[in-house]
Amino acid sequence: MTSYIYTARGTAVGFIHGKYIHLIDGTAVGQLHGTHVHKLSGSYVGELYKDMIVDMNLGDFGNVGNPGNPGNPGNPGNPGNRGTVDYGYRDVFSKLL
């Protein structure tokens, strides 16, 4: 089962494949270290929280380095819009782009 990443507006913008975050088209844009989300370049972006990447004001978890190219697993399909959700944290998915 594919784990999708959504924006606060409910739009599916990506998915998790292994320890990487990909756009819906399969392009790798981030990496996961537990719940910490980093760009592919290694810089910290935010936290994975309930299928969103958010700023929880936890500080900066530094740079974990570039893991290399994880490849493109392909397009898993688009699950559609799940509806607007507000978890009380700012959506920071755009920082991966």
GROMACS .gro file of C-alpha atoms in nm:
model
   97
    1MET     CA    1   0.000   0.000   0.000
    2THR     CA    2   0.135   0.341  -0.097
    3SER     CA    3   0.169   0.610   0.172
    4TYR     CA    4   0.078   0.942   0.013
    5ILE     CA    5   0.185   1.290   0.123
    6TYR     CA    6  -0.081   1.564   0.117
    7THR     CA    7  -0.089   1.941   0.148
    8ALA     CA    8  -0.308   2.115   0.407
    9ARG     CA    9  -0.564   2.167   0.129
   10GLY     CA   10  -0.586   1.789   0.081
   11THR     CA   11  -0.406   1.763  -0.252
   12ALA     CA   12  -0.188   1.454  -0.292
   13VAL     CA   13   0.158   1.586  -0.385
   14GLY     CA   14   0.385   1.291  -0.321
   15PHE     CA   15   0.438   0.948  -0.174
   16ILE     CA   16   0.685   0.755   0.038
   17HIS     CA   17   0.893   0.477  -0.117
   18GLY     CA   18   1.137   0.319   0.125
   19LYS     CA   19   1.311   0.603   0.306
   20TYR     CA   20   1.253   0.855   0.027
   21ILE     CA   21   0.979   1.104  -0.057
   22HIS     CA   22   0.882   1.130  -0.422
   23LEU     CA   23   0.652   1.359  -0.617
   24ILE     CA   24   0.345   1.190  -0.767
   25ASP     CA   25   0.537   1.146  -1.096
   26GLY     CA   26   0.808   0.948  -0.912
   27THR     CA   27   1.077   1.218  -0.893
   28ALA     CA   28   1.270   1.189  -0.565
   29VAL     CA   29   1.266   1.513  -0.362
   30GLY     CA   30   1.336   1.414  -0.002
   31GLN     CA   31   1.460   1.161   0.247
   32LEU     CA   32   1.320   1.034   0.577
   33HIS     CA   33   1.511   0.978   0.899
   34GLY     CA   34   1.244   0.858   1.139
   35THR     CA   35   0.988   1.139   1.125
   36HIS     CA   36   1.249   1.398   1.022
   37VAL     CA   37   1.222   1.506   0.658
   38HIS     CA   38   1.529   1.632   0.471
   39LYS     CA   39   1.582   1.748   0.114
   40LEU     CA   40   1.785   1.512  -0.105
   41SER     CA   41   2.072   1.757  -0.056
   42GLY     CA   42   2.049   1.677   0.317
   43SER     CA   43   1.909   1.996   0.474
   44TYR     CA   44   1.627   1.964   0.728
   45VAL     CA   45   1.275   2.064   0.614
   46GLY     CA   46   1.025   1.949   0.876
   47GLU     CA   47   0.845   1.652   1.025
   48LEU     CA   48   0.627   1.382   0.874
   49TYR     CA   49   0.300   1.406   1.067
   50LYS     CA   50  -0.024   1.234   0.966
   51ASP     CA   51   0.061   1.217   0.594
   52MET     CA   52   0.183   1.579   0.578
   53ILE     CA   53   0.522   1.748   0.607
   54VAL     CA   54   0.487   2.016   0.871
   55ASP     CA   55   0.690   2.262   1.077
   56MET     CA   56   0.649   2.157   1.441
   57ASN     CA   57   0.898   2.419   1.565
   58LEU     CA   58   1.136   2.149   1.692
   59GLY     CA   59   1.449   2.330   1.578
   60ASP     CA   60   1.690   2.231   1.303
   61PHE     CA   61   1.805   1.870   1.282
   62GLY     CA   62   2.100   1.967   1.063
   63ASN     CA   63   2.224   1.831   0.736
   64VAL     CA   64   2.231   1.454   0.689
   65GLY     CA   65   2.412   1.467   0.355
   66ASN     CA   66   2.313   1.358   0.007
   67PRO     CA   67   2.225   0.986  -0.016
   68GLY     CA   68   2.279   0.972  -0.390
   69ASN     CA   69   2.009   0.911  -0.649
   70PRO     CA   70   1.736   0.679  -0.518
   71GLY     CA   71   1.588   0.641  -0.866
   72ASN     CA   72   1.232   0.680  -0.986
   73PRO     CA   73   0.985   0.410  -0.872
   74GLY     CA   74   0.723   0.535  -1.118
   75ASN     CA   75   0.381   0.688  -1.069
   76PRO     CA   76   0.166   0.502  -0.813
   77GLY     CA   77  -0.150   0.681  -0.928
   78ASN     CA   78  -0.325   0.977  -0.776
   79PRO     CA   79  -0.559   0.903  -0.482
   80GLY     CA   80  -0.743   1.232  -0.529
   81ASN     CA   81  -0.813   1.508  -0.280
   82ARG     CA   82  -0.877   1.401   0.080
   83GLY     CA   83  -1.019   1.739   0.185
   84THR     CA   84  -0.872   2.027   0.383
   85VAL     CA   85  -0.706   1.936   0.713
   86ASP     CA   86  -0.558   2.161   0.982
   87TYR     CA   87  -0.339   1.983   1.238
   88GLY     CA   88  -0.224   2.311   1.389
   89TYR     CA   89   0.113   2.305   1.212
   90ARG     CA   90   0.230   2.493   0.903
   91ASP     CA   91   0.248   2.282   0.584
   92VAL     CA   92   0.610   2.291   0.454
   93PHE     CA   93   0.603   2.041   0.166
   94SER     CA   94   0.696   2.324  -0.072
   95LYS     CA   95   1.038   2.349   0.096
   96LEU     CA   96   1.129   2.017  -0.068
   97LEU     CA   97   1.086   2.166  -0.415
   0.00000   0.00000   0.00000
